[in-house]
Short mmCIF file of N, CA, C and O in Angstrom, two decimals:
data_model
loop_
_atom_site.label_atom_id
_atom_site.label_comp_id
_atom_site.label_asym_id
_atom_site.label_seq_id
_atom_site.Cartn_x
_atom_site.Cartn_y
_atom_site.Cartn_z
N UNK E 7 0.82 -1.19 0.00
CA UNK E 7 0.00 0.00 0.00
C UNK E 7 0.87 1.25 0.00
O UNK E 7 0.58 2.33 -0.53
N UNK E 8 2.25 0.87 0.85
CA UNK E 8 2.67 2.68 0.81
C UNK E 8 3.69 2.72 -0.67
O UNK E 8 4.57 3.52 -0.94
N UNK E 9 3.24 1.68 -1.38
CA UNK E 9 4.29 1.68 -3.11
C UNK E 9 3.53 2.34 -3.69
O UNK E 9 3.88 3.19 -4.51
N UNK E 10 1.92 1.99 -3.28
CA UNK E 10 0.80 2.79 -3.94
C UNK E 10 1.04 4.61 -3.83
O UNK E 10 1.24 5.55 -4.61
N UNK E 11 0.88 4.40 -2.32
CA UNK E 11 0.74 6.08 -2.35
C UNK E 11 1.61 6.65 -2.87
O UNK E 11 1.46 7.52 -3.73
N UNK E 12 3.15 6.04 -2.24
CA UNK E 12 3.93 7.06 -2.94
C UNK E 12 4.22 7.11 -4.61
O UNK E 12 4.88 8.03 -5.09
N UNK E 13 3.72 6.17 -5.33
CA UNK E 13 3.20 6.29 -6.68
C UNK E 13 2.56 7.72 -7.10
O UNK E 13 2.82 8.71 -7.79
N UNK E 14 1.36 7.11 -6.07
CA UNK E 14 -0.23 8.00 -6.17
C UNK E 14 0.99 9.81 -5.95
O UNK E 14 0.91 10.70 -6.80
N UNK E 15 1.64 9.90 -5.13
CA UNK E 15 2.53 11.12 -4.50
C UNK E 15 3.25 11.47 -6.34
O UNK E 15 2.84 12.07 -7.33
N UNK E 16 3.92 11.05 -6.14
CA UNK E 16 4.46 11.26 -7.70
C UNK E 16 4.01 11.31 -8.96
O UNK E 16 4.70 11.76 -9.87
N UNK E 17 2.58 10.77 -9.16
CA UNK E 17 2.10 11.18 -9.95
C UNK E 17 1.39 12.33 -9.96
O UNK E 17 1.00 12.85 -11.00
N UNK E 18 1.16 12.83 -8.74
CA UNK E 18 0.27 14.23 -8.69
C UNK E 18 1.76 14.90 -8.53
O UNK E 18 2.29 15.26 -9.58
N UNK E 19 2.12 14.99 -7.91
CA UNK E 19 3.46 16.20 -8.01
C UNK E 19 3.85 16.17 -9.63
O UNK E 19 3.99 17.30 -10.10
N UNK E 20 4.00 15.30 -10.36
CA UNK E 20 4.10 15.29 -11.61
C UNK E 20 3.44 16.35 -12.63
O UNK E 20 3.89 17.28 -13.29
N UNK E 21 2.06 15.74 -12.42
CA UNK E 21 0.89 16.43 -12.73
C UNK E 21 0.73 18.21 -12.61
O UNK E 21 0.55 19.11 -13.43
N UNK E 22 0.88 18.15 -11.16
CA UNK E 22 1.29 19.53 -10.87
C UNK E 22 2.27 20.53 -11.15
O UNK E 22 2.14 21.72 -10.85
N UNK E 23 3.45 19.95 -11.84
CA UNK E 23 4.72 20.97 -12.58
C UNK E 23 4.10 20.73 -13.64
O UNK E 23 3.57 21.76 -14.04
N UNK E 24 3.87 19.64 -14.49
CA UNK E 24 3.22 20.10 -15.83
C UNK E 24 1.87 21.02 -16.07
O UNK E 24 1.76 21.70 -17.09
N UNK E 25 0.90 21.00 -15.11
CA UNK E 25 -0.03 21.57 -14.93
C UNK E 25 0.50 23.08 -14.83
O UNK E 25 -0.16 23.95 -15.40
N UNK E 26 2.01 23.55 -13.91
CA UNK E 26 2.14 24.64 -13.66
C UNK E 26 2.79 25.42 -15.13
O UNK E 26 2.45 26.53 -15.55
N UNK E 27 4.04 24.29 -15.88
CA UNK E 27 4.54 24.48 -16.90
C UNK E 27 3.68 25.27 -18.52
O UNK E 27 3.85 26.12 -19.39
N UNK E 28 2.44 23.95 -17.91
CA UNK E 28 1.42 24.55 -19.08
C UNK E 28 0.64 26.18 -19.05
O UNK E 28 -0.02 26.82 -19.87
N UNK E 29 1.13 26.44 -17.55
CA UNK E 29 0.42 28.29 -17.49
C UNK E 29 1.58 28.68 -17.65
O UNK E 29 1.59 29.88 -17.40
N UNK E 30 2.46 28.36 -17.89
CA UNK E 30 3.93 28.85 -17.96
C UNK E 30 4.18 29.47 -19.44
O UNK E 30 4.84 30.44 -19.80
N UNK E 31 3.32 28.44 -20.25
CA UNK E 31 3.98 28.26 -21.82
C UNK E 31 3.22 27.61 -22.38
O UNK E 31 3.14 26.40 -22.21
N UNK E 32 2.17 28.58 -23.53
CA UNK E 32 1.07 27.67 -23.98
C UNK E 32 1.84 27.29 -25.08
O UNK E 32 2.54 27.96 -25.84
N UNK E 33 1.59 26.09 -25.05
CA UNK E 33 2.10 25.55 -26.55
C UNK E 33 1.12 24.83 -27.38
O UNK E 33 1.56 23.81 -27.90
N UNK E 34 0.02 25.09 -27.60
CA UNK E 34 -1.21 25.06 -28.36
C UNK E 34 -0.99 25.16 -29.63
O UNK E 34 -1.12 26.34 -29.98
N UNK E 35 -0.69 24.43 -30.54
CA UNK E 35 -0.40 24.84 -32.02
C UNK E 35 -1.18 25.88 -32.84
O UNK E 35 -2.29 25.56 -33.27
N UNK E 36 -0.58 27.36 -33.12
CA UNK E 36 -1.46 28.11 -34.13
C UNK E 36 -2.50 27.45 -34.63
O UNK E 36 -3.47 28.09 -34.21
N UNK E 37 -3.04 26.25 -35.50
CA UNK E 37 -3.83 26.42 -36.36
C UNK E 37 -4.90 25.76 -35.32
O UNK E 37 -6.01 25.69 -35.85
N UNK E 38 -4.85 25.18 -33.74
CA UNK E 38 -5.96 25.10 -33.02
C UNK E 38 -6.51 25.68 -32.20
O UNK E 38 -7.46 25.32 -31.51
N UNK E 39 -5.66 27.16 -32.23
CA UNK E 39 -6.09 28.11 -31.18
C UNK E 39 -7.45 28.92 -31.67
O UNK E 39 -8.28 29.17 -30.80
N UNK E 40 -7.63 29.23 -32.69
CA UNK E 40 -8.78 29.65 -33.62
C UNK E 40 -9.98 28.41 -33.18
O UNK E 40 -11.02 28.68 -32.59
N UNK E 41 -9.65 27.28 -33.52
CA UNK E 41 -10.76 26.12 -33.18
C UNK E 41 -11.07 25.61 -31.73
O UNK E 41 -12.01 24.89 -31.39
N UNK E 42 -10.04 26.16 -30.95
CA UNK E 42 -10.47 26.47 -29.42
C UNK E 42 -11.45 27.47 -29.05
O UNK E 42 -12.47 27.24 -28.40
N UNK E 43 -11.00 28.79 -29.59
CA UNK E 43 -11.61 29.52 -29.43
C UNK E 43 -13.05 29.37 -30.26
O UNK E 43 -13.85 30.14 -29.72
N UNK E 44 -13.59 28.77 -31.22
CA UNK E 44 -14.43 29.02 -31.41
C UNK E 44 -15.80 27.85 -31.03
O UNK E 44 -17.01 28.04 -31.18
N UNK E 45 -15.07 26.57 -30.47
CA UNK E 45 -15.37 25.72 -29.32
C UNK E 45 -15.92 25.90 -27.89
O UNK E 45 -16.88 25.42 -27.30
N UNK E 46 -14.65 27.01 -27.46
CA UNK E 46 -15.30 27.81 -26.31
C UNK E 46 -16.66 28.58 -26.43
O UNK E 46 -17.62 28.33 -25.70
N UNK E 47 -16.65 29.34 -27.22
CA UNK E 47 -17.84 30.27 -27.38
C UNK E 47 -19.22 29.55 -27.67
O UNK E 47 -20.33 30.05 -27.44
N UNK E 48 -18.97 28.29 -28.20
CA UNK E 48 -20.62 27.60 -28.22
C UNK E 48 -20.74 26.70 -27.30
O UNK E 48 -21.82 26.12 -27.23
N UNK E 49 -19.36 26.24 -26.06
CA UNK E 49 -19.69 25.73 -25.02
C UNK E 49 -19.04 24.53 -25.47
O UNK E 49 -18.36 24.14 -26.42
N UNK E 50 -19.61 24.06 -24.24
CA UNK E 50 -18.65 22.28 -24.38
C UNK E 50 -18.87 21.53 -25.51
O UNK E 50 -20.00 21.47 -26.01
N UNK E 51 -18.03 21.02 -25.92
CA UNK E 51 -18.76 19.72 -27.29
C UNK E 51 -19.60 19.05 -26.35
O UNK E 51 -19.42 19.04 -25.13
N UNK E 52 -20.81 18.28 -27.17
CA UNK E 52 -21.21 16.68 -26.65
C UNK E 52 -20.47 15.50 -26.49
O UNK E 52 -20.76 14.54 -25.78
N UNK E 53 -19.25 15.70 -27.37
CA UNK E 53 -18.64 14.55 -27.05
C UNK E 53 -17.71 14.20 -25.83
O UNK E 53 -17.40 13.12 -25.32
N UNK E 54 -17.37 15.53 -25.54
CA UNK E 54 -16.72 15.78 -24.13
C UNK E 54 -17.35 15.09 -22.75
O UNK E 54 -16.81 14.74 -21.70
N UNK E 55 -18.69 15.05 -23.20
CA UNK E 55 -19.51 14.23 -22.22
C UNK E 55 -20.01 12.97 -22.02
O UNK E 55 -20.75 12.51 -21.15
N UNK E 56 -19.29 12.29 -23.36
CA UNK E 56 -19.83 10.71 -23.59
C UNK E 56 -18.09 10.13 -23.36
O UNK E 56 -17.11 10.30 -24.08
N UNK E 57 -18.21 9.61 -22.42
CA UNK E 57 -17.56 8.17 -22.28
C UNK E 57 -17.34 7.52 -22.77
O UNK E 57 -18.31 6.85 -23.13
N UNK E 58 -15.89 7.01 -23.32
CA UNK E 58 -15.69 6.32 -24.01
C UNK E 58 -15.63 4.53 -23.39
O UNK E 58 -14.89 4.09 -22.50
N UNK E 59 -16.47 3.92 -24.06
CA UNK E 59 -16.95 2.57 -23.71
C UNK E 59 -16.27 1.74 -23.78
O UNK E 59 -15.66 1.27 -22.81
N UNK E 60 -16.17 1.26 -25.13
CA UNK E 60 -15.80 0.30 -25.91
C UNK E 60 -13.86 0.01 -25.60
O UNK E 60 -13.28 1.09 -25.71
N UNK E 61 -13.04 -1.01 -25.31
CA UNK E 61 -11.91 -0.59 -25.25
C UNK E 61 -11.61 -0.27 -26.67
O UNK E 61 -10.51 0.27 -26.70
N UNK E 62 -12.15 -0.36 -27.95
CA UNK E 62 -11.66 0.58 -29.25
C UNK E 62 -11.30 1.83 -28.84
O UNK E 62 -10.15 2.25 -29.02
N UNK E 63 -12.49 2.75 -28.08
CA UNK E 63 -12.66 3.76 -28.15
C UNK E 63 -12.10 4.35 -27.48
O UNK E 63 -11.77 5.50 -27.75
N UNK E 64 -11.74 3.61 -26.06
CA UNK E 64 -10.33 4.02 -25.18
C UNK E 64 -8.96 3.67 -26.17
O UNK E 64 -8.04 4.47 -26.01
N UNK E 65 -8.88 3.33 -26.47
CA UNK E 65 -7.21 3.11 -27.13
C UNK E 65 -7.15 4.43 -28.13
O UNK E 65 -6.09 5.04 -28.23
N UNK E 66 -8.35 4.86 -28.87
CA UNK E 66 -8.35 5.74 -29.98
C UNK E 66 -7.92 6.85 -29.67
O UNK E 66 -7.13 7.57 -30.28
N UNK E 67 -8.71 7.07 -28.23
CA UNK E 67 -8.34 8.24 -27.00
C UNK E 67 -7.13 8.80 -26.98
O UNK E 67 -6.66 9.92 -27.18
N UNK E 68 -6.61 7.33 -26.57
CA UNK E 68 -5.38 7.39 -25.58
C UNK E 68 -4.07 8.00 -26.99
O UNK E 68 -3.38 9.00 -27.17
N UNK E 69 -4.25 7.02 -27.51
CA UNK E 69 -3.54 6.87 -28.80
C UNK E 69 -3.46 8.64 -29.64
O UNK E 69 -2.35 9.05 -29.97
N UNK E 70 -4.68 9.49 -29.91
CA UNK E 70 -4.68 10.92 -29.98
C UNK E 70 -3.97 11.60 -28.76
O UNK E 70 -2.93 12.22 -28.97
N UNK E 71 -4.48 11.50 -27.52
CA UNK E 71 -3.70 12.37 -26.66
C UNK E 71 -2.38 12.23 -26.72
O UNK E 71 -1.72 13.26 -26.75
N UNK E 72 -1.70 10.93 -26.75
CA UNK E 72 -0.16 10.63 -27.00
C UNK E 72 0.45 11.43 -28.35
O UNK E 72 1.52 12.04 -28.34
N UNK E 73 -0.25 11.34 -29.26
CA UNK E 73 -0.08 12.28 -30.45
C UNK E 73 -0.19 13.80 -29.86
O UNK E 73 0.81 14.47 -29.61
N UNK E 74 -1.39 14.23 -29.68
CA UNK E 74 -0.87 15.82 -28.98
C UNK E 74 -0.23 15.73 -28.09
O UNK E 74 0.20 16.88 -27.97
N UNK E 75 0.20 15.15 -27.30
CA UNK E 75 1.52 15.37 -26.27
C UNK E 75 2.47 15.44 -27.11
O UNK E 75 2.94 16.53 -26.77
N UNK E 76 3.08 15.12 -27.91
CA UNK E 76 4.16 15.26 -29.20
C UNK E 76 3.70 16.33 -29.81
O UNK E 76 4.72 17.02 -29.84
N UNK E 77 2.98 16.87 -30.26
CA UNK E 77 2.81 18.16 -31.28
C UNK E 77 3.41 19.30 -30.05
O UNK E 77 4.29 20.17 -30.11
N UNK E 78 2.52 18.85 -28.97
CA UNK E 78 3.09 19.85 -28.07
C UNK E 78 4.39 20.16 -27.79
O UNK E 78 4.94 21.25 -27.71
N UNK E 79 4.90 18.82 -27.62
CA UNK E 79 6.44 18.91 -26.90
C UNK E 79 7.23 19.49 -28.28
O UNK E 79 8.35 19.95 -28.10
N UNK E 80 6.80 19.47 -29.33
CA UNK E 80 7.48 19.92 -30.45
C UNK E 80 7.91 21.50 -30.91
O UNK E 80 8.77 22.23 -31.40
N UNK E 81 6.07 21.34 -30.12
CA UNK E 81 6.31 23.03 -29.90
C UNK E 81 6.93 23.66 -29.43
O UNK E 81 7.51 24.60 -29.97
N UNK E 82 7.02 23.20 -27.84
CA UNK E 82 8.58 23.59 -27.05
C UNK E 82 9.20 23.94 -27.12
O UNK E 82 9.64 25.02 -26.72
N UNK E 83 9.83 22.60 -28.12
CA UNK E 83 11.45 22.25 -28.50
C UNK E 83 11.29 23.54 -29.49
O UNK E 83 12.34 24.18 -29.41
N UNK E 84 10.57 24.03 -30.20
CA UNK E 84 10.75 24.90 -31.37
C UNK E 84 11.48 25.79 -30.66
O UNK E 84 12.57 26.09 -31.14
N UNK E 85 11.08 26.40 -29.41
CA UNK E 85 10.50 27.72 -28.86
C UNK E 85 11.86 27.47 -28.06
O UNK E 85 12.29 28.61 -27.87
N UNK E 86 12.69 26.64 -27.53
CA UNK E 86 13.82 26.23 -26.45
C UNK E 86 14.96 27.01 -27.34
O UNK E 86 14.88 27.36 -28.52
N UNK E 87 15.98 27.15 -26.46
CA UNK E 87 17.00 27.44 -27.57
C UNK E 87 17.54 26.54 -28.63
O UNK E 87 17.25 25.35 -28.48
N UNK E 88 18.14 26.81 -29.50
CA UNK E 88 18.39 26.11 -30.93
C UNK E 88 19.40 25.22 -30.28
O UNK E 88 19.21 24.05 -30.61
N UNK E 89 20.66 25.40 -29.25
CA UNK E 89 21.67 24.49 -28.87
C UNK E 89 20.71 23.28 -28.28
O UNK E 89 21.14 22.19 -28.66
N UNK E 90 19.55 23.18 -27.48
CA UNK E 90 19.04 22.58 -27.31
C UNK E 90 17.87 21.78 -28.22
O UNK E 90 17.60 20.61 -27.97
N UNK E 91 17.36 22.38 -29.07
CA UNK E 91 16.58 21.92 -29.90
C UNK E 91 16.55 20.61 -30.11
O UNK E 91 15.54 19.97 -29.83
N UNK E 92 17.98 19.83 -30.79
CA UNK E 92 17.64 18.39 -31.59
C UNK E 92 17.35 17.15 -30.44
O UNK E 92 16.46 16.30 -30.36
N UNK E 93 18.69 17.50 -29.51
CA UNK E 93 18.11 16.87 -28.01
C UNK E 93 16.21 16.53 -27.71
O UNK E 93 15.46 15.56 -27.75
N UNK E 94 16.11 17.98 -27.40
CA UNK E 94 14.69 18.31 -27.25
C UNK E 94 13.66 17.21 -27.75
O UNK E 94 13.03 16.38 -27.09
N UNK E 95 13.67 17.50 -29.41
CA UNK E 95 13.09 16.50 -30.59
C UNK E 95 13.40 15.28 -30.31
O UNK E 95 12.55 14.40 -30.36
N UNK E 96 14.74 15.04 -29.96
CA UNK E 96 15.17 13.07 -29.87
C UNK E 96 14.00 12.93 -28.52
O UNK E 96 12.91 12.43 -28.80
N UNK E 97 14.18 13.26 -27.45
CA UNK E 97 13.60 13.18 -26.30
C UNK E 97 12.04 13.13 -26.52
O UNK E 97 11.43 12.31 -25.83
N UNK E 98 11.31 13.89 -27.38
CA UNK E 98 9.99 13.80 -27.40
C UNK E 98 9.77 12.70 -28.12
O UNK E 98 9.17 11.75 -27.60
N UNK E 99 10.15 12.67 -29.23
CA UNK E 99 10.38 11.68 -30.10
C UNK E 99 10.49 9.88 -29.35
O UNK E 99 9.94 8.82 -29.64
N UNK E 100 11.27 10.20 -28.55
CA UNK E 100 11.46 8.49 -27.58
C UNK E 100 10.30 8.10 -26.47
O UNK E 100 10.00 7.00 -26.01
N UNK E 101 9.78 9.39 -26.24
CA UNK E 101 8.63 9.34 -24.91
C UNK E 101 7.43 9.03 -26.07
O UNK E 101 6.58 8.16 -25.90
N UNK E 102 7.48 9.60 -26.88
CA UNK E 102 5.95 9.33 -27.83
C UNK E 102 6.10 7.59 -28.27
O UNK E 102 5.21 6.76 -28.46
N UNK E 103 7.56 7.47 -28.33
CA UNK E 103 7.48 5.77 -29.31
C UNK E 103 7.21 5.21 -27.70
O UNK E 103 6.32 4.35 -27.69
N UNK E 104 7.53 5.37 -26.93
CA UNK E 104 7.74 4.57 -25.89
C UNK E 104 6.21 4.50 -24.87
O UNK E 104 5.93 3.46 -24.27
N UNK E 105 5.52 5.47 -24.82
CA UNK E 105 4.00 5.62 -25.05
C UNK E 105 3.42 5.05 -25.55
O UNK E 105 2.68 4.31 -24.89
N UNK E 106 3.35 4.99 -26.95
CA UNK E 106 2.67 4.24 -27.88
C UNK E 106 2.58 2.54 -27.59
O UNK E 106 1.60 1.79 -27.62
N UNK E 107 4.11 2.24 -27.29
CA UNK E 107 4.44 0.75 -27.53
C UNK E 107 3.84 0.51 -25.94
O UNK E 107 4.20 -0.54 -25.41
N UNK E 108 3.22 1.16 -25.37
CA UNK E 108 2.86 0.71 -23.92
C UNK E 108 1.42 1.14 -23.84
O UNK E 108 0.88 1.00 -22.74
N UNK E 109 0.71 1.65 -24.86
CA UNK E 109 -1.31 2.00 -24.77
C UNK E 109 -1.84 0.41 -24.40
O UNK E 109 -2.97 0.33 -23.92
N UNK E 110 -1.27 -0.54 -24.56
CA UNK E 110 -1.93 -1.36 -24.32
C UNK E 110 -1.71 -2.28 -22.85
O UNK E 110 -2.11 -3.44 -22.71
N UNK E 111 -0.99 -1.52 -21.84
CA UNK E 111 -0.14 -2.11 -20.47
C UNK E 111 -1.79 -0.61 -19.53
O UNK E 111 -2.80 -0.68 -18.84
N UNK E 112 -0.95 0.39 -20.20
CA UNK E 112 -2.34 1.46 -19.67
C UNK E 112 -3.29 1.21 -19.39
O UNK E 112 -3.83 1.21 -18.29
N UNK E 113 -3.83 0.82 -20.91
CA UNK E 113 -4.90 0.42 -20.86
C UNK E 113 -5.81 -0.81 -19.66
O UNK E 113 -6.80 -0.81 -18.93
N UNK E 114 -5.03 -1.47 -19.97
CA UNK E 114 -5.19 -2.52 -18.96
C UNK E 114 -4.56 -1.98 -17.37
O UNK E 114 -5.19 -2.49 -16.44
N UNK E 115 -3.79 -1.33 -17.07
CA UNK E 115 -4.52 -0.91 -16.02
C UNK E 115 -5.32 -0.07 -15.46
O UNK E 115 -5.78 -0.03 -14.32
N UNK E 116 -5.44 0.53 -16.25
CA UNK E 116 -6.39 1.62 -16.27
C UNK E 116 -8.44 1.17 -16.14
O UNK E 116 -9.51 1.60 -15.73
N UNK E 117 -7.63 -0.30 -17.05
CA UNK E 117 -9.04 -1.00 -16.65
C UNK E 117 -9.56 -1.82 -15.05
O UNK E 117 -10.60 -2.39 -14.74
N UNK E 118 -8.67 -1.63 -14.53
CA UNK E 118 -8.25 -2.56 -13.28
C UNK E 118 -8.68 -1.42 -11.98
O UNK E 118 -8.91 -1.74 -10.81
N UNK E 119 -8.69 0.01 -12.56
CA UNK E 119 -9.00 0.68 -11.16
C UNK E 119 -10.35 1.09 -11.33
O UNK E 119 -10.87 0.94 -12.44
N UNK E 120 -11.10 1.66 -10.21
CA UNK E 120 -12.36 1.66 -10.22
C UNK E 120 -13.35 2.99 -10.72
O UNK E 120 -14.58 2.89 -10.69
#
């Protein structure tokens, strides 16, 4: 139980520098800030509110957000200094393959909690 918490500990402290990073530095790609904004103004989608059921429909999920976590981190790296840049790219680049090759370990536990 205390492997749990302090898991459970590290993943919210986690959570919380990226959470802080992201008011830090929007990295929202130009061509979706227009389609945010015009999302916002008619309110939530419906789909925001349906649950995804099916494990298809969780993997499809998961599998997009892992993709914008990479557009994002790309963005970053754009925005980081240039000495740092290719680093940057290798690094996002290895967390996205290494993500991917694991949606289906997630998944499954993800199915396991309540």
């Amino acid at each position: 139980m205390k492997t749990f918490q302090t898991l459970t500990c590290g993943a919210v402290l986690a959570l919380s520098c990226a959470a802080f990073a992201a008011q830090a530095q929007d990295n929202t790609p130009p061509q979706n800030v227009k389609l945010q904004q015009q999302e916002i103004a008619n309110g939530d989608p419906a789909r925001w509110h349906r649950e995804d059921v099916t494990p298809a429909q969780k993997e499809r999920t998961l599998r997009k957000e892992i993709g914008a976590a990479l557009a994002e981190a790309k963005q970053a790296c754009a925005k980081g200094p240039a000495a740092e840049r290719a680093s940057c790219l290798k690094q996002a680049q290895d967390t996205y393959r290494h993500d991917m090759a694991n949606v289906t370990a997630v998944l499954a536990e993800n199915a396991k909690q309540p």
